[in-house]
Amino acid sequence: MKQMSINRENNKRIAKNTLLLYIRMLFIMVVSLYTSRIVLATLGISIMLSFFFFFMSSETQRYLTFELGKGNFSRFQSVFSTTIQIHVLLSLCIILLAETIGLWFLLNKMQIPVNRLTASIWVYQCSIITAVISIMSVPYNAAVIAHERMSAFAYISVLVILLLPAPAL
């Protein structure tokens, strides 16, 4: 009888997590379809790091979930700490490359009108900050997913989408 109760609770949790993830996916898809059309129309080809972030998140999640499945919490903490260190290193490399080669390219090779140069530098710096924040959030997102806290993940994702600045029409 106790096993049936546990199975029923697990089934409810799985159904709830699945529903929340589908709602999240639908909401993000609608927003992404709208904004990507505007971004592509405005910028032409937009190179995003989303595939790279997805790959990093899924690999981090895989290792965290493995340790959780084994019930080895100290090893989970060690893996999580290591992923944080890796993402800090990656962020520092991105900052170093962006603030040297990228900034040189922006100032010397791109043809930007003089009256728009300051705005271009601000946009560039904000893009670097956004990339670093995205990289640093990967281990935390992976830990939330590994713990099967899909409701928290869905709410956070929707909040992020809502807080993104709306593109100018």
JSON list of C-alpha atoms in Angstrom, two decimals, residues 71-159:
[
{"chain": "A", "resi": 71, "resn": "GLY", "atom": "CA", "xyz": [22.82, 9.47, -3.62]},
{"chain": "A", "resi": 72, "resn": "ASN", "atom": "CA", "xyz": [26.33, 10.83, -3.18]},
{"chain": "A", "resi": 73, "resn": "PHE", "atom": "CA", "xyz": [25.68, 14.42, -2.07]},
{"chain": "A", "resi": 74, "resn": "SER", "atom": "CA", "xyz": [29.34, 15.23, -1.32]},
{"chain": "A", "resi": 75, "resn": "ARG", "atom": "CA", "xyz": [30.28, 14.14, -4.85]},
{"chain": "A", "resi": 76, "resn": "PHE", "atom": "CA", "xyz": [27.36, 16.21, -6.19]},
{"chain": "A", "resi": 77, "resn": "GLN", "atom": "CA", "xyz": [28.77, 19.27, -4.41]},
{"chain": "A", "resi": 78, "resn": "SER", "atom": "CA", "xyz": [32.22, 18.54, -5.82]},
{"chain": "A", "resi": 79, "resn": "VAL", "atom": "CA", "xyz": [30.89, 18.24, -9.38]},
{"chain": "A", "resi": 80, "resn": "PHE", "atom": "CA", "xyz": [28.83, 21.41, -8.95]},
{"chain": "A", "resi": 81, "resn": "SER", "atom": "CA", "xyz": [31.87, 23.29, -7.61]},
{"chain": "A", "resi": 82, "resn": "THR", "atom": "CA", "xyz": [33.97, 22.07, -10.52]},
{"chain": "A", "resi": 83, "resn": "THR", "atom": "CA", "xyz": [31.37, 23.20, -13.07]},
{"chain": "A", "resi": 84, "resn": "ILE", "atom": "CA", "xyz": [31.29, 26.64, -11.42]},
{"chain": "A", "resi": 85, "resn": "GLN", "atom": "CA", "xyz": [35.08, 26.87, -11.74]},
{"chain": "A", "resi": 86, "resn": "ILE", "atom": "CA", "xyz": [34.95, 25.79, -15.39]},
{"chain": "A", "resi": 87, "resn": "HIS", "atom": "CA", "xyz": [32.29, 28.38, -16.18]},
{"chain": "A", "resi": 88, "resn": "VAL", "atom": "CA", "xyz": [34.25, 31.11, -14.38]},
{"chain": "A", "resi": 89, "resn": "LEU", "atom": "CA", "xyz": [37.31, 30.21, -16.47]},
{"chain": "A", "resi": 90, "resn": "LEU", "atom": "CA", "xyz": [35.23, 30.23, -19.66]},
{"chain": "A", "resi": 91, "resn": "SER", "atom": "CA", "xyz": [33.74, 33.61, -18.71]},
{"chain": "A", "resi": 92, "resn": "LEU", "atom": "CA", "xyz": [37.20, 35.06, -18.10]},
{"chain": "A", "resi": 93, "resn": "CYS", "atom": "CA", "xyz": [38.36, 33.79, -21.50]},
{"chain": "A", "resi": 94, "resn": "ILE", "atom": "CA", "xyz": [35.31, 35.36, -23.17]},
{"chain": "A", "resi": 95, "resn": "ILE", "atom": "CA", "xyz": [35.96, 38.66, -21.41]},
{"chain": "A", "resi": 96, "resn": "LEU", "atom": "CA", "xyz": [39.65, 38.61, -22.34]},
{"chain": "A", "resi": 97, "resn": "LEU", "atom": "CA", "xyz": [38.98, 37.88, -26.01]},
{"chain": "A", "resi": 98, "resn": "ALA", "atom": "CA", "xyz": [36.05, 40.28, -26.24]},
{"chain": "A", "resi": 99, "resn": "GLU", "atom": "CA", "xyz": [37.86, 43.17, -24.57]},
{"chain": "A", "resi": 100, "resn": "THR", "atom": "CA", "xyz": [40.98, 42.77, -26.70]},
{"chain": "A", "resi": 101, "resn": "ILE", "atom": "CA", "xyz": [40.34, 41.31, -30.16]},
{"chain": "A", "resi": 102, "resn": "GLY", "atom": "CA", "xyz": [36.61, 42.02, -30.20]},
{"chain": "A", "resi": 103, "resn": "LEU", "atom": "CA", "xyz": [36.95, 45.63, -29.10]},
{"chain": "A", "resi": 104, "resn": "TRP", "atom": "CA", "xyz": [39.81, 46.19, -31.55]},
{"chain": "A", "resi": 105, "resn": "PHE", "atom": "CA", "xyz": [37.64, 44.80, -34.34]},
{"chain": "A", "resi": 106, "resn": "LEU", "atom": "CA", "xyz": [34.71, 47.00, -33.31]},
{"chain": "A", "resi": 107, "resn": "LEU", "atom": "CA", "xyz": [36.81, 50.16, -33.20]},
{"chain": "A", "resi": 108, "resn": "ASN", "atom": "CA", "xyz": [39.09, 49.56, -36.19]},
{"chain": "A", "resi": 109, "resn": "LYS", "atom": "CA", "xyz": [37.44, 47.26, -38.72]},
{"chain": "A", "resi": 110, "resn": "MET", "atom": "CA", "xyz": [33.71, 47.87, -38.45]},
{"chain": "A", "resi": 111, "resn": "GLN", "atom": "CA", "xyz": [32.26, 50.77, -40.37]},
{"chain": "A", "resi": 112, "resn": "ILE", "atom": "CA", "xyz": [30.21, 52.54, -37.74]},
{"chain": "A", "resi": 113, "resn": "PRO", "atom": "CA", "xyz": [29.16, 56.17, -38.12]},
{"chain": "A", "resi": 114, "resn": "VAL", "atom": "CA", "xyz": [31.06, 58.40, -35.70]},
{"chain": "A", "resi": 115, "resn": "ASN", "atom": "CA", "xyz": [27.86, 59.65, -34.07]},
{"chain": "A", "resi": 116, "resn": "ARG", "atom": "CA", "xyz": [26.86, 56.00, -33.31]},
{"chain": "A", "resi": 117, "resn": "LEU", "atom": "CA", "xyz": [30.25, 54.80, -32.02]},
{"chain": "A", "resi": 118, "resn": "THR", "atom": "CA", "xyz": [29.47, 55.43, -28.35]},
{"chain": "A", "resi": 119, "resn": "ALA", "atom": "CA", "xyz": [26.15, 53.59, -28.63]},
{"chain": "A", "resi": 120, "resn": "SER", "atom": "CA", "xyz": [27.92, 50.71, -30.40]},
{"chain": "A", "resi": 121, "resn": "ILE", "atom": "CA", "xyz": [30.46, 50.42, -27.59]},
{"chain": "A", "resi": 122, "resn": "TRP", "atom": "CA", "xyz": [27.66, 50.38, -25.00]},
{"chain": "A", "resi": 123, "resn": "VAL", "atom": "CA", "xyz": [25.77, 47.68, -26.89]},
{"chain": "A", "resi": 124, "resn": "TYR", "atom": "CA", "xyz": [28.97, 45.67, -27.23]},
{"chain": "A", "resi": 125, "resn": "GLN", "atom": "CA", "xyz": [29.76, 45.91, -23.51]},
{"chain": "A", "resi": 126, "resn": "CYS", "atom": "CA", "xyz": [26.20, 44.96, -22.58]},
{"chain": "A", "resi": 127, "resn": "SER", "atom": "CA", "xyz": [26.45, 41.96, -24.91]},
{"chain": "A", "resi": 128, "resn": "ILE", "atom": "CA", "xyz": [29.61, 40.82, -23.15]},
{"chain": "A", "resi": 129, "resn": "ILE", "atom": "CA", "xyz": [27.94, 41.17, -19.74]},
{"chain": "A", "resi": 130, "resn": "THR", "atom": "CA", "xyz": [24.89, 39.25, -20.98]},
{"chain": "A", "resi": 131, "resn": "ALA", "atom": "CA", "xyz": [27.07, 36.45, -22.35]},
{"chain": "A", "resi": 132, "resn": "VAL", "atom": "CA", "xyz": [28.99, 36.16, -19.07]},
{"chain": "A", "resi": 133, "resn": "ILE", "atom": "CA", "xyz": [25.78, 36.09, -17.02]},
{"chain": "A", "resi": 134, "resn": "SER", "atom": "CA", "xyz": [24.37, 33.41, -19.32]},
{"chain": "A", "resi": 135, "resn": "ILE", "atom": "CA", "xyz": [27.52, 31.32, -18.99]},
{"chain": "A", "resi": 136, "resn": "MET", "atom": "CA", "xyz": [27.56, 31.66, -15.21]},
{"chain": "A", "resi": 137, "resn": "SER", "atom": "CA", "xyz": [23.88, 30.70, -14.90]},
{"chain": "A", "resi": 138, "resn": "VAL", "atom": "CA", "xyz": [24.37, 27.36, -16.67]},
{"chain": "A", "resi": 139, "resn": "PRO", "atom": "CA", "xyz": [25.44, 25.33, -13.59]},
{"chain": "A", "resi": 140, "resn": "TYR", "atom": "CA", "xyz": [22.57, 26.74, -11.53]},
{"chain": "A", "resi": 141, "resn": "ASN", "atom": "CA", "xyz": [20.00, 25.95, -14.22]},
{"chain": "A", "resi": 142, "resn": "ALA", "atom": "CA", "xyz": [21.45, 22.46, -14.54]},
{"chain": "A", "resi": 143, "resn": "ALA", "atom": "CA", "xyz": [21.23, 21.93, -10.76]},
{"chain": "A", "resi": 144, "resn": "VAL", "atom": "CA", "xyz": [17.58, 23.03, -10.73]},
{"chain": "A", "resi": 145, "resn": "ILE", "atom": "CA", "xyz": [16.78, 20.58, -13.52]},
{"chain": "A", "resi": 146, "resn": "ALA", "atom": "CA", "xyz": [18.83, 17.79, -11.92]},
{"chain": "A", "resi": 147, "resn": "HIS", "atom": "CA", "xyz": [16.81, 18.19, -8.72]},
{"chain": "A", "resi": 148, "resn": "GLU", "atom": "CA", "xyz": [13.64, 17.99, -10.85]},
{"chain": "A", "resi": 149, "resn": "ARG", "atom": "CA", "xyz": [12.40, 21.37, -9.69]},
{"chain": "A", "resi": 150, "resn": "MET", "atom": "CA", "xyz": [10.70, 21.96, -13.02]},
{"chain": "A", "resi": 151, "resn": "SER", "atom": "CA", "xyz": [8.22, 24.42, -11.61]},
{"chain": "A", "resi": 152, "resn": "ALA", "atom": "CA", "xyz": [11.05, 26.66, -10.42]},
{"chain": "A", "resi": 153, "resn": "PHE", "atom": "CA", "xyz": [12.81, 26.26, -13.77]},
{"chain": "A", "resi": 154, "resn": "ALA", "atom": "CA", "xyz": [9.62, 27.09, -15.68]},
{"chain": "A", "resi": 155, "resn": "TYR", "atom": "CA", "xyz": [8.91, 30.18, -13.56]},
{"chain": "A", "resi": 156, "resn": "ILE", "atom": "CA", "xyz": [12.50, 31.43, -13.87]},
{"chain": "A", "resi": 157, "resn": "SER", "atom": "CA", "xyz": [12.49, 30.93, -17.66]},
{"chain": "A", "resi": 158, "resn": "VAL", "atom": "CA", "xyz": [9.21, 32.81, -18.06]},
{"chain": "A", "resi": 159, "resn": "LEU", "atom": "CA", "xyz": [10.52, 35.62, -15.83]}
]
